[in-house]
Structure formats: structure tokens, C-alpha cells
Coordinates of C-alpha atoms in Angstrom, one line a residue:
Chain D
X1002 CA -54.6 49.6 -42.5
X1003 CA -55.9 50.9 -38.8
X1004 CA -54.4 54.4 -38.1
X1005 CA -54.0 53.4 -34.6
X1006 CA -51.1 51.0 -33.1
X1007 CA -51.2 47.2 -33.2
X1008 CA -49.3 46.8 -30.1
X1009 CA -50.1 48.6 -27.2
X1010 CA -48.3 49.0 -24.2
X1011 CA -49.9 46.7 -21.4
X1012 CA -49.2 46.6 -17.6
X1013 CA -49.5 43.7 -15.2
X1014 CA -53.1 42.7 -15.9
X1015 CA -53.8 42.3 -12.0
X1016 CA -52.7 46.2 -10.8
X1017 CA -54.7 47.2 -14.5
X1018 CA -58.1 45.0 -13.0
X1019 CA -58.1 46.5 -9.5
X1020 CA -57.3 50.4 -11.1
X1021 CA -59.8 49.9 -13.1
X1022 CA -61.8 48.4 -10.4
X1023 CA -61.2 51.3 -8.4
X1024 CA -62.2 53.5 -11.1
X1025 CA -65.3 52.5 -11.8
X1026 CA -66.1 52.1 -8.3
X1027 CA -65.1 55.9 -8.0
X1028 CA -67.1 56.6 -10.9
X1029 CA -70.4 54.9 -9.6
X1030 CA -70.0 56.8 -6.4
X1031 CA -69.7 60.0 -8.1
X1032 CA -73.7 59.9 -8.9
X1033 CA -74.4 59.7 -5.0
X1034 CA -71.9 62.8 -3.5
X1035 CA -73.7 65.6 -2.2
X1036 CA -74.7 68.0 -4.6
X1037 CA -72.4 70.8 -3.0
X1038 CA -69.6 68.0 -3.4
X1039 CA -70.7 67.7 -7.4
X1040 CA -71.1 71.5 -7.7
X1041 CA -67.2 71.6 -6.6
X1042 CA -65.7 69.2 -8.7
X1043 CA -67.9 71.3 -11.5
X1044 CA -66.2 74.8 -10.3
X1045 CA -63.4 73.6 -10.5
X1046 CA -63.2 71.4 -13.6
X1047 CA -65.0 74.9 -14.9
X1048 CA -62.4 77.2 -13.8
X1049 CA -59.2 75.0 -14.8
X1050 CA -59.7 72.4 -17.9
X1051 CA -62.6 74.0 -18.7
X1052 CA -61.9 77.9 -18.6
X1053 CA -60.5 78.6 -22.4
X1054 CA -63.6 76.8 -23.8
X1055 CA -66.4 78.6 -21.4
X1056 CA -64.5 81.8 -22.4
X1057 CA -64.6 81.5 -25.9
X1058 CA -68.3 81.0 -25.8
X1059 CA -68.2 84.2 -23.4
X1060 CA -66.6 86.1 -26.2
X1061 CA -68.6 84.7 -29.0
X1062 CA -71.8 85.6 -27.6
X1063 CA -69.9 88.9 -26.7
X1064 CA -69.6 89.2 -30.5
X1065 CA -72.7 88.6 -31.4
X1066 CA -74.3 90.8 -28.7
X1067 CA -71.8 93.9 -30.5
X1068 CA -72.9 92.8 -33.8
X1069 CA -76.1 93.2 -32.9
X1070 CA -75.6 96.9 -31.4
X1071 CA -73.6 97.5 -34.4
X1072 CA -77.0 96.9 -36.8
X1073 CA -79.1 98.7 -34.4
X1074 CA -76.5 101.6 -34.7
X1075 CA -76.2 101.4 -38.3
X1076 CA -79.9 101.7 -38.4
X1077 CA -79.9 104.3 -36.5
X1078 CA -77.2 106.6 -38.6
X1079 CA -79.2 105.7 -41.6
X1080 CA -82.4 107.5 -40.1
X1081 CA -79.9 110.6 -39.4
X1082 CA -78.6 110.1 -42.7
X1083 CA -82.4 110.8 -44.2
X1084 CA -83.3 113.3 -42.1
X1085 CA -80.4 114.9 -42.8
X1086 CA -80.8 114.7 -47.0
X1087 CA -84.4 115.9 -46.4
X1088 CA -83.1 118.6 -43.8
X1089 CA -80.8 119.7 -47.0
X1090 CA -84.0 120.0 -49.1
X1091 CA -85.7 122.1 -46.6
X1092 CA -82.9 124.0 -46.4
X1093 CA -82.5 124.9 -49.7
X1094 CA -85.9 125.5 -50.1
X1095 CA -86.5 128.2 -47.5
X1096 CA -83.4 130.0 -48.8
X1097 CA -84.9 130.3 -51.9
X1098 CA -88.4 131.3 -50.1
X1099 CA -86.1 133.7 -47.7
X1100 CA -84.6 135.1 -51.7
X1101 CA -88.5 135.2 -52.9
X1102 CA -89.5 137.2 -50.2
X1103 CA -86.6 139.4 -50.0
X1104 CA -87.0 140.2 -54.2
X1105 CA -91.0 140.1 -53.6
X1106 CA -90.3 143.1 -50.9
X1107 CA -88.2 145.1 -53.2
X1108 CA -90.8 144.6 -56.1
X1109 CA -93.7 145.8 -53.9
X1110 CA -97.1 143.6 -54.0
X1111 CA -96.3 143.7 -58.4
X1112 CA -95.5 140.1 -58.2
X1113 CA -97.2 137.1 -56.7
X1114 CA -95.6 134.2 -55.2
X1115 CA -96.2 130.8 -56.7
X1116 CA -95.8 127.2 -56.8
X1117 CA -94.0 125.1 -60.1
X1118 CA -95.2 121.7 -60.7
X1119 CA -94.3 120.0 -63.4
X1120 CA -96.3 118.1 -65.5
X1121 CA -93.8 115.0 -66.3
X1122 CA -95.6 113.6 -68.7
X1123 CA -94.5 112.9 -72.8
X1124 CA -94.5 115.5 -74.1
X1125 CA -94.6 118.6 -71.7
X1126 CA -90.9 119.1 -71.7
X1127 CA -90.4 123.1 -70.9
X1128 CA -93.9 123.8 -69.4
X1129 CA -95.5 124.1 -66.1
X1130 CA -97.7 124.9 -63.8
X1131 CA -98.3 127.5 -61.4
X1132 CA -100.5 127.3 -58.6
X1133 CA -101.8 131.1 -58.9
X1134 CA -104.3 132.1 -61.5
X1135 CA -107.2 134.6 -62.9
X1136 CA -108.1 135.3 -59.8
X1137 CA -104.9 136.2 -58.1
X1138 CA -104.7 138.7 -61.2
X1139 CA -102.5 136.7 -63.5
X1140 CA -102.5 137.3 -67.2
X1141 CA -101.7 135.3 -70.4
X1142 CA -97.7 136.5 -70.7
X1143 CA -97.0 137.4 -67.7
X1144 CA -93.3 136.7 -66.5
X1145 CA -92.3 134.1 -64.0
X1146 CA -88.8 135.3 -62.3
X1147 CA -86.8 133.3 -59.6
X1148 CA -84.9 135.1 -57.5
X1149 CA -81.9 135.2 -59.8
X1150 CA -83.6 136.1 -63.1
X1151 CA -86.5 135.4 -65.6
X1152 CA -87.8 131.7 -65.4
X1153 CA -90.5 131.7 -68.3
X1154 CA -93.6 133.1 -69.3
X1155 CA -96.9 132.1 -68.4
X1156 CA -98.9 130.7 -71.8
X1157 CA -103.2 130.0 -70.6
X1158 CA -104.4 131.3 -67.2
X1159 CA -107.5 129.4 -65.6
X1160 CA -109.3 130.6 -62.1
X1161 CA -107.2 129.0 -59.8
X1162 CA -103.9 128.0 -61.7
X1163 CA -101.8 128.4 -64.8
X1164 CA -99.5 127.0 -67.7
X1165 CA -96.9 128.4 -68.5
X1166 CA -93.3 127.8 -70.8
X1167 CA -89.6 128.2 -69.7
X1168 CA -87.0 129.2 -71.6
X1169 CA -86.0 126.0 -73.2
X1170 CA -88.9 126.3 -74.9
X1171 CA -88.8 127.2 -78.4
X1172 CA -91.4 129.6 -78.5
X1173 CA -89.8 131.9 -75.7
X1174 CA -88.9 135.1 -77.4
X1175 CA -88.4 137.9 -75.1
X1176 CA -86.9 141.0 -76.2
X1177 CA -83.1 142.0 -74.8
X1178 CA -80.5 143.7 -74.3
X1179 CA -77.2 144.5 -72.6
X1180 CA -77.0 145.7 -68.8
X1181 CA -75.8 148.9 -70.3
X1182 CA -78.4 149.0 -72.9
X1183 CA -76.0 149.7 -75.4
X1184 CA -77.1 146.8 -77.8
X1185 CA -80.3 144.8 -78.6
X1186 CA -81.9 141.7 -79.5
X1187 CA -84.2 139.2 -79.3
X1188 CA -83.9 135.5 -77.0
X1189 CA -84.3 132.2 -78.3
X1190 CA -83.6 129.0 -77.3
X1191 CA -81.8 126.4 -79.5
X1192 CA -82.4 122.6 -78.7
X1193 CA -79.7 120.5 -78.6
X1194 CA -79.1 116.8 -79.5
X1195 CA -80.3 116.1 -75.8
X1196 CA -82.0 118.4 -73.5
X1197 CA -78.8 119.3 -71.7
X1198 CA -77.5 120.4 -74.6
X1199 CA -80.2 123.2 -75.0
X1200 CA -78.7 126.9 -75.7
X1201 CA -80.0 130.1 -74.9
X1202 CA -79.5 132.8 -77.5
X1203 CA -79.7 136.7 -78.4
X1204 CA -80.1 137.2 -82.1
X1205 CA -80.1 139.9 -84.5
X1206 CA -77.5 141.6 -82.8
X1207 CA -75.8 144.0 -85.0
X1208 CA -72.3 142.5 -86.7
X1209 CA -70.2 145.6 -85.5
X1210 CA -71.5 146.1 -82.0
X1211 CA -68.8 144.8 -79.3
X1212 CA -70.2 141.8 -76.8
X1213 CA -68.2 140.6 -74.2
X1214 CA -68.2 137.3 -72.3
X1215 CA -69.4 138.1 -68.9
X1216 CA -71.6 140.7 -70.1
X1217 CA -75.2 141.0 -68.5
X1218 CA -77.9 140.7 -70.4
X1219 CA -81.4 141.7 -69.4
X1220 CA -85.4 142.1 -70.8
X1221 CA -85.3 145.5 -72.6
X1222 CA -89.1 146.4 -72.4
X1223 CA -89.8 146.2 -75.7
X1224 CA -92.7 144.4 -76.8
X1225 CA -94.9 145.4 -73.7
X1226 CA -94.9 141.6 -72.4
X1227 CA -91.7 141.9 -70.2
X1228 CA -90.9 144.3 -68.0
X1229 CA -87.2 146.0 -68.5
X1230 CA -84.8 144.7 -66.2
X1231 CA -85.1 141.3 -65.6
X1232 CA -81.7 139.2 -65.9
X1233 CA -81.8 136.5 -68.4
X1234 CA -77.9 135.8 -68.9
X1235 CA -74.5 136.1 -69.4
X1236 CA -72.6 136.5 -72.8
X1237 CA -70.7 133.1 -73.4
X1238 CA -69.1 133.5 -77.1
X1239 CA -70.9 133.6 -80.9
X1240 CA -73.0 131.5 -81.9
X1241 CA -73.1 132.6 -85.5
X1242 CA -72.7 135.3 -87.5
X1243 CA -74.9 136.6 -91.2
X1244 CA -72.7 137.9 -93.4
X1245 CA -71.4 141.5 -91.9
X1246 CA -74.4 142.6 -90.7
X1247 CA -76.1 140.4 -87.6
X1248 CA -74.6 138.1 -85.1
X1249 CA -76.2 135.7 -82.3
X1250 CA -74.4 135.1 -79.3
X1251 CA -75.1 132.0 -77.1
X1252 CA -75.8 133.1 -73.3
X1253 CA -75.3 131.5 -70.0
X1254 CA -79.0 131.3 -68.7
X1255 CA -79.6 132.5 -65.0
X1256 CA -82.1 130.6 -64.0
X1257 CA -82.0 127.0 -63.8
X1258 CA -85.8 126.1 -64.9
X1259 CA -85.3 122.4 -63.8
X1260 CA -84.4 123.8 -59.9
X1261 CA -87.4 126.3 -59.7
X1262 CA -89.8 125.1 -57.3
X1263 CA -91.1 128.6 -56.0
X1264 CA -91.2 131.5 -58.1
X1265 CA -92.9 134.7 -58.8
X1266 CA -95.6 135.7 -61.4
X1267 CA -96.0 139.2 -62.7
X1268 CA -99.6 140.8 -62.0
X1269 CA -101.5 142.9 -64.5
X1270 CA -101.1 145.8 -63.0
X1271 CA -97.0 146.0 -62.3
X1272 CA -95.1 148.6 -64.4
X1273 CA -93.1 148.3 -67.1
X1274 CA -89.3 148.1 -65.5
X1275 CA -88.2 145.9 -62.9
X1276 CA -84.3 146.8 -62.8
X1277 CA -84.2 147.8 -59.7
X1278 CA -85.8 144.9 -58.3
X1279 CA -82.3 142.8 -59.9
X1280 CA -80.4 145.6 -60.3
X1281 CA -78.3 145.6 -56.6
X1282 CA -78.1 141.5 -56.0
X1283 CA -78.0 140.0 -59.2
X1284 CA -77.2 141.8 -62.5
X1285 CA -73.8 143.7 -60.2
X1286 CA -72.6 140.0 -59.9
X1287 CA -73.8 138.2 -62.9
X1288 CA -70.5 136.1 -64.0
X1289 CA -69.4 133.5 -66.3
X1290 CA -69.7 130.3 -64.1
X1291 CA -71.1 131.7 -61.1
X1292 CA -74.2 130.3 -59.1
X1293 CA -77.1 130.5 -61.8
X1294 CA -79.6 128.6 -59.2
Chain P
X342 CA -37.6 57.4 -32.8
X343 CA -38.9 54.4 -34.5
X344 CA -41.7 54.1 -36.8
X345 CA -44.1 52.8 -33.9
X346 CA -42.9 55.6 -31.9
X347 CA -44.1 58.0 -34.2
X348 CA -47.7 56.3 -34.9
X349 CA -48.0 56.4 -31.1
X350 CA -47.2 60.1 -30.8
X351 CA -49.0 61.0 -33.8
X352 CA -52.0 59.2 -32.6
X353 CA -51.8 60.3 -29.4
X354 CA -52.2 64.4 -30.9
X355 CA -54.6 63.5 -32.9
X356 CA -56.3 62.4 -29.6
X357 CA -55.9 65.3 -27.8
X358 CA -56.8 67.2 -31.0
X359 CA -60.1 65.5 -30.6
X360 CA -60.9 65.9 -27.1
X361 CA -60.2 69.8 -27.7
X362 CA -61.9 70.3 -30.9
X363 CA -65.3 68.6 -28.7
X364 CA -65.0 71.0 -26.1
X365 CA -64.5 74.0 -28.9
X366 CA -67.6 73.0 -30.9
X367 CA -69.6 71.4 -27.8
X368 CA -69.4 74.5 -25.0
X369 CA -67.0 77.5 -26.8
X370 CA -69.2 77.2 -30.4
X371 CA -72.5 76.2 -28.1
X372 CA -73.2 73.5 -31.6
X373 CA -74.9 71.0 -29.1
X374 CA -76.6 67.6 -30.7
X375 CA -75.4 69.3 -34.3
X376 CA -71.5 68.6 -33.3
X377 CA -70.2 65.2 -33.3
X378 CA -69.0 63.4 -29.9
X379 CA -65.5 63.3 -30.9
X380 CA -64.5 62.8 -26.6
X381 CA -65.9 59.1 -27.2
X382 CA -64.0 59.0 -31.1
X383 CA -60.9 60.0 -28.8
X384 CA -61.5 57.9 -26.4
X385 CA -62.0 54.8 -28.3
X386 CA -58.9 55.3 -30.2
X387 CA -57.2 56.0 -27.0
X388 CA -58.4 53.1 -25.2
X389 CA -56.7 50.5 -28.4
X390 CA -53.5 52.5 -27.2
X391 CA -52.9 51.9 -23.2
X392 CA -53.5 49.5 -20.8
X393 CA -57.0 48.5 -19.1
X394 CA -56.2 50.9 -16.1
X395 CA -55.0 53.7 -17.7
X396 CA -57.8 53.9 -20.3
X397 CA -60.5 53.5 -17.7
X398 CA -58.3 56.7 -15.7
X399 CA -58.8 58.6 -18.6
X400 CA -62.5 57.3 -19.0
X401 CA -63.2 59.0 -15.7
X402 CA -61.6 62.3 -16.3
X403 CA -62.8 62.7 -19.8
X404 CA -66.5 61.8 -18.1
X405 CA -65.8 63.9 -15.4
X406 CA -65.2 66.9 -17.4
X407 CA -68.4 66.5 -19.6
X408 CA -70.3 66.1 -15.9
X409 CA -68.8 69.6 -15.1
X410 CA -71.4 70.6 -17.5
X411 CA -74.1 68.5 -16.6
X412 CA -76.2 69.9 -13.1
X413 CA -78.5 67.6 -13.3
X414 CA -76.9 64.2 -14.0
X415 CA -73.3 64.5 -12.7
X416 CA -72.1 61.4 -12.6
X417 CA -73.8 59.7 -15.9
X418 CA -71.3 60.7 -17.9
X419 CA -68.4 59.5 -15.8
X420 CA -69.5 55.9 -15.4
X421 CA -70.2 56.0 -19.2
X422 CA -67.0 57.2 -20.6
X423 CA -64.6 54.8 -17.7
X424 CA -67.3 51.8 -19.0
X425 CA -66.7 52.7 -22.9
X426 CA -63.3 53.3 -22.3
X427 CA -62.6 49.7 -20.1
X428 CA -64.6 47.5 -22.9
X429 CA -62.4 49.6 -25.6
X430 CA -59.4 48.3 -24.2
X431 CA -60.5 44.9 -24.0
X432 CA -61.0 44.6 -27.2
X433 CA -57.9 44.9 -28.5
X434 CA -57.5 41.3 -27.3
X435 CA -60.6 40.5 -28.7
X436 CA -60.2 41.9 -31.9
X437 CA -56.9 42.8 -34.1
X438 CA -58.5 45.4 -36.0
X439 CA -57.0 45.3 -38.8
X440 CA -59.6 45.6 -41.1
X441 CA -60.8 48.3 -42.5
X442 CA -64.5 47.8 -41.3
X443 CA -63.3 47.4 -38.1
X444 CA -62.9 51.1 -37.0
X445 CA -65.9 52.3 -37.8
X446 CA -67.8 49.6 -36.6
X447 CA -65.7 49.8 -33.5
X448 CA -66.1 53.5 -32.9
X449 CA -70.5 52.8 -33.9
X450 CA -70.5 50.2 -31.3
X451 CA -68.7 52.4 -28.7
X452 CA -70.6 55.7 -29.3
X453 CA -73.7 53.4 -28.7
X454 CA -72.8 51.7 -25.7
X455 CA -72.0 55.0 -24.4
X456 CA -75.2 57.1 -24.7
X457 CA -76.8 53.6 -23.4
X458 CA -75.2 54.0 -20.5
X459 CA -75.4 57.0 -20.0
X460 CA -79.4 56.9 -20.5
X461 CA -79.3 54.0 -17.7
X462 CA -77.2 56.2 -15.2
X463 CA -78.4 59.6 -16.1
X464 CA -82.2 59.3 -13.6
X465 CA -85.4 59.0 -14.5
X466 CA -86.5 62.1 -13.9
X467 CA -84.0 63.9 -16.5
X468 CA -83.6 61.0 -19.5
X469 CA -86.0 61.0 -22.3
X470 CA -87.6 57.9 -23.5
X471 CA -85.6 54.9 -24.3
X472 CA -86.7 54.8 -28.1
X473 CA -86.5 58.6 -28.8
X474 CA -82.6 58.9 -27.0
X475 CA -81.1 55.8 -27.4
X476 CA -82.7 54.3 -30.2
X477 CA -82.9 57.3 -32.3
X478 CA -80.8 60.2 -31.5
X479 CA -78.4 57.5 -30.6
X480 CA -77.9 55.7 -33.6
X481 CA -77.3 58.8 -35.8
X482 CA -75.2 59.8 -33.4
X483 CA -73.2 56.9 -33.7
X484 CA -73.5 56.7 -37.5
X485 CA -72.2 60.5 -37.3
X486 CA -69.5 59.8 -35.1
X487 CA -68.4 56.2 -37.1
X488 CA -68.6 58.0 -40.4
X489 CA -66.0 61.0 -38.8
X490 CA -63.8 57.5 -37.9
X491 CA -64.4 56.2 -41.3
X492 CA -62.9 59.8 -43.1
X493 CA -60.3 60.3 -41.1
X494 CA -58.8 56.8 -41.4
X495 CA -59.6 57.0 -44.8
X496 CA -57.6 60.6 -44.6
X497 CA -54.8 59.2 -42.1
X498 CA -53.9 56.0 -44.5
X499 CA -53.8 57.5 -47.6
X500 CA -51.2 60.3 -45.7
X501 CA -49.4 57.5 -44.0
X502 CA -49.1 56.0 -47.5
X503 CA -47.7 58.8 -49.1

């Protein structure tokens, strides 16, 4: 069945012939009015019937003109939003250069600034690389400090660079002892199940002697490989305890070995305590949870 | 209102429905050839519903409003539309309709005789060949436009039915 009626209204079929007569007549003559005649009856079909439809295509290209600005904007905020991650990096790192040079003033021309890279390869977990070697009077043992505190120890020096170990590594043994140097005892670091899980600890500490969280605890000297002085950690709580006679305690390390980019290296010829190089910015304020970069 | 009285309103929306959604697609969506011609759908459904007269006034101003757009054939579109829209009326007393083929068939044979027309009124220096814009881009016009007719009385009878 047709949607549309079956009986249409009709008028007298004479007056319906002459309108439409008319019509067409009108419509035939529309092709030969003067242009400015045509451009009228344009206007002002354009600004009457025509009006909601032109502006609707005035707003949609409006909206697509905005959408455009808005990608070129949003491009735009994520360049800023690089340059301002990478501006954090750079940041960061010339604090820590501005801390190097500060603690490389304090320890005199002792210490030599250097460069970490890390291997990354299977295998070389807790070593690295320093960019100073033989010739710049590095020696086999020879701490590597961060501004905060003792980093690791250099292992094999060549002419123009060096490996070295940090303290996740089990084979990093310094000798150490309280702030006070009322107790002492010797680091090592336990691995854990996963790398984050790896401990620092002072062992062979003796059963009676009182350690409290928070406590400092620094290289003593002993050993002639590290100077006295240098901060390692804090005291976190014990770790075991042999019988009635020796305890280990696990520490909160002070330098994060993962974050060290630029570090310094001990020379040959330095001397044998470095205290007072840590002693007035970092050992005073060494806390439990406090900034360990 | 009667039943009639409600088909005629009812159809007489859907006209004016159709003559606004053209415009909408045509000039405020800027779809050119990819939108259907739904002013000539309207207009043949329109010209089943009124008198000889009245469908060839409505021809005109329907034409008129698609020459508004037109710079440099105004006038083509008016003597197309007022022509479709006379011969649409005269066939209602040629033709019933009341088969279903009819409409689409109707509304193909309307659509065509319009851009035919409108090619043979529109100037020589503006038209494009006869094969490529009536021939071609005239017939899938008209198929386009004849299957829209085809749906939506396929769409409108099955609602009227319910």
C-alpha cells in the first residue's frame, strides 16, 4: 500500500492549467533576468529560507577549524611537556654536579670526579664503569662516594677508565662503625629474592653493644682500603643474632647505586679519614627514611 | 480528524522533513553528490498530494531555493523542479499507484526527468557531457533516490500497519 493519499484534493482544472501556465512561464523567464536581478532573489532566499542551513555549515567549519587549533595546541603542550621532563633531568643532574663540587671542594683535589655507566648487560648486575682511570691516578680499591655517602669500590683500573662494584655486590666488604665509633663491624650485602629486596648489613657486632635505629654508621679506617668517615647507612633493626656473642644489623644504605650518575673516585694519594668531608651535611642528618639519593 | 486527514498531515511532515533534511545534508553538512536529492523525493510525493497548480507553485519555490545556490545556472533548477513537479501531478490521473512498484519507479522516473532537465536548461558552457551527467551520475542518482522511496515506504507501511 502507497504511503501517500489516494485522493487528492483537486481545484478547477482551468484556474490549475493557467497557474501552472503562469508558473512555468515565470520559471523560464527566471534564466534570462539580469544577473543583479538573480543575485537578489539569491540574497534573499540566502538570508531568509536559507539562513539556519548556511549557518550551520558556518559553525561546522567553525568546528573543524577549532579542532584543528586544538591538535596543533595539543602538539604543542606535548613538546613543553618533554622539554619540561628533560628540563627535570637536567635539573637534577646539576644539583647533584652543584653537591659533587661542593663535597669535591671540602675534600681538596683527594678525589676525582667521574662518570657511571653501566654496563646493562647479563650478568653485570652491581658493577660499573667509571670514566677516570690510571692515569688520572686511580687505584684498584679505591672508593667511589656520591655526595651523600660511599657508592662502591673500584675493582680493575685501565689507562683511561675503570670497573668498579657497588654495594649490592656481594663481594663489598668495607670495614665500619658507628658515627660515635663506639662499636664495630664489617658491611655486607645480602641478596634478596629480587634485586629490590637486596640488604645492606654490619656483622660481627658484638651481642651486648647497644645499636639504635637511626644511628649513623660510617667506614672506620680499618683495613687501609677506605678512608674513615664515609657514610654508608642508617641502623634499621637486627638482622640476626649468634648465640650471645655477635649480632648483624640490616642498614638503610645512603646511596642509591641505581641513581649515581656522577660520582667521585678516591686518588692514591688522599689520606686516610674523610669525616670531615661528610661530617657537617650528611652524617648530622642521616635519618631513618630521609632522602638517601 | 479522519483517517485520510491524518495520512495527509502525516505525509505532508514527512514532506517538509524532507525538504529540510536536503538542505541540512546538501549546504549545512556540505555532503554534495554523496547526499541523496530528497527536495525531488519531497516533491514527487508532494505533487500525488495537491492540485496541478499548487504543485507546480511549490515546483518553483523549491527550484528557486536550490538556484539561490547556483551562480552560474540560476534558473535551471527552477524550470526543473515546476516541470517534475507539474508531470508528478498528472500522474496521479494517469496512474493509481497503488502498487508497490509504483513508488519507486515513480520517484526513479522523476529524479531522472529532473536532472534531464536541468542538464537542457542549465547552459552549455556550465553542464558536463550528456553521458557522464545524465546518463551516469543521473541514473545512480535516481537509483539512490528510488531506493530511499523504496525504504521508507517499506518503513511507513509496516508502521501504518502496526
Amino acid at each position: 500500500m502507497p504511503f501517500y493519499g489516494s485522493e487528492p484534493e483537486s481545484g478547477s482544472p482551468g484556474r490549475d492549467l493557467t497557474l501552472t501556465a503562469f508558473v512555468l512561464l515565470f520559471a523560464f523567464g527566471t534564466v534570462y533576468l539580469p544577473s543583479t536581478t538573480q543575485e537578489r532573489i539569491s540574497s534573499a532566499l540566502q538570508v531568509s529560507a536559507l539562513r539556519p542551513f548556511i549557518a550551520m555549515q558556518g559553525l561546522l567549519t567553525d568546528v573543524g577549524a577549532r579542532r584543528v587549533r586544538v591538535e596543533a595546541l595539543q602538539v604543542t603542550v606535548d613538546s613543553l611537556s618533554a622539554a619540561m621532563s628533560t628540563h627535570q633531568a637536567v635539573a637534577d643532574e646539576n644539583e647533584t654536579l652543584r653537591d659533587l663540587l661542593e663535597l669535591q671542594e671540602r675534600a681538596g683535589a683527594t678525589y676525582r670526579p667521574a662518570t657511571i655507566h653501566r654496563p646493562g648487560t647479563p650478568g653485570s648486575e652491581s658493577t660499573f664503569l667509571v670514566d677516570v682511570g690510571t692515569r688520572d691516578g686511580i687505584r684498584a680499591g679505591a672508593p667511589v662516594v656520591s655526595p651523600t655517602g660511599l657508592v662502591g669500590v673500584i675493582r680493575e683500573t685501565r689507562t683511561a677508565n675503570s670497573s668498579g662494584i657497588d654495594w649490592t655486590h656481594p663481594d663489598f666488604r668495607p670495614s665500619a662503625m658507628l658515627a660515635d665509633g663506639s662499636a664495630y663491624g664489617l658491611i655486607e650485602s645480602r641478596r634478596g629474592s629480587f634485586r629490590e629486596e637486596d640488604r645492606l648489613v654490619i656483622n660481627g657486632i658484638p651481642f651486648h653493644e647497644p645499636f639504635d635505629s637511626g644511628q649513623a654508621v660510617l667506614t672506620s679506617g680499618l683495613g687501609g682500603i677506605f678512608p674513615r668517615g664515609i657514610p654508608i647507612g642508617t641502623v634499621l633493626g637486627v638482622a640476626e643474632a649468634e648465640g650471645t656473642w655477635r649480632k648483624a644489623y640490616y642498614l638503610e644504605p645512603i646511596a642509591e647505586p641505581a641513581a649515581a650518575t656522577h660520582v667521585l673516585v678516591l686518588v692514591s694519594d688522599s689520606g686516610d679519614d674523610a669525616s670531615q668531608v661528610w661530617a657537617q651535611d650528611t652524617v648530622g642528618v642521616i635519618a631513618p627514611g630521609g632522602d638517601n639519593r | 480528524m479522519n483517517e485520510v486527514d491524518v495520512r495527509t498531515v502525516s505525509l505532508w511532515i514527512l514532506v517538509g522533513l524532507l525538504f529540510v533534511l536536503h538542505f541540512v545534508l546538501h549546504i549545512g553538512l556540505s555532503y554534495g553528490r554523496g547526499a541523496p536529492d530528497l527536495l525531488t523525493l519531497g516533491l514527487l510525493i508532494a505533487a500525488r498530494e495537491t492540485s496541478l497548480g499548487r504543485a507546480s507553485v511549490l515546483g518553483l519555490t523549491t527550484g528557486l531555493l536550490e538556484d539561490a545556490m547556483s551562480v552560474l545556472a540560476f534558473g535551471a533548477n527552477s524550470i526543473a523542479m515546476t516541470i517534475v513537479a507539474a508531470g508528478g501531478a498528472i500522474t496521479r490521473d494517469l496512474f493509481v499507484g497503488d502498487s508497490r512498484h509504483f513508488l519507486p519507479a515513480y520517484v526513479f522516473m522523476g529524479k531522472w526527468t529532473r536532472d534531464l532537465v536541468h542538464w537542457i536548461t542549465m547552459g552549455r558552457e556550465v553542464r558536463q557531457p550528456f553521458v557522464e551527467q545524465v546518463v551516469l551520475q543521473g541514473a545512480v542518482g535516481s537509483l539512490y533516490v528510488a531506493g530511499i522511496a523504496l525504504g521508507m515506504s517499506w518503513l511507513l507501511g509496516a508502521w501504518g500497519d502496526v
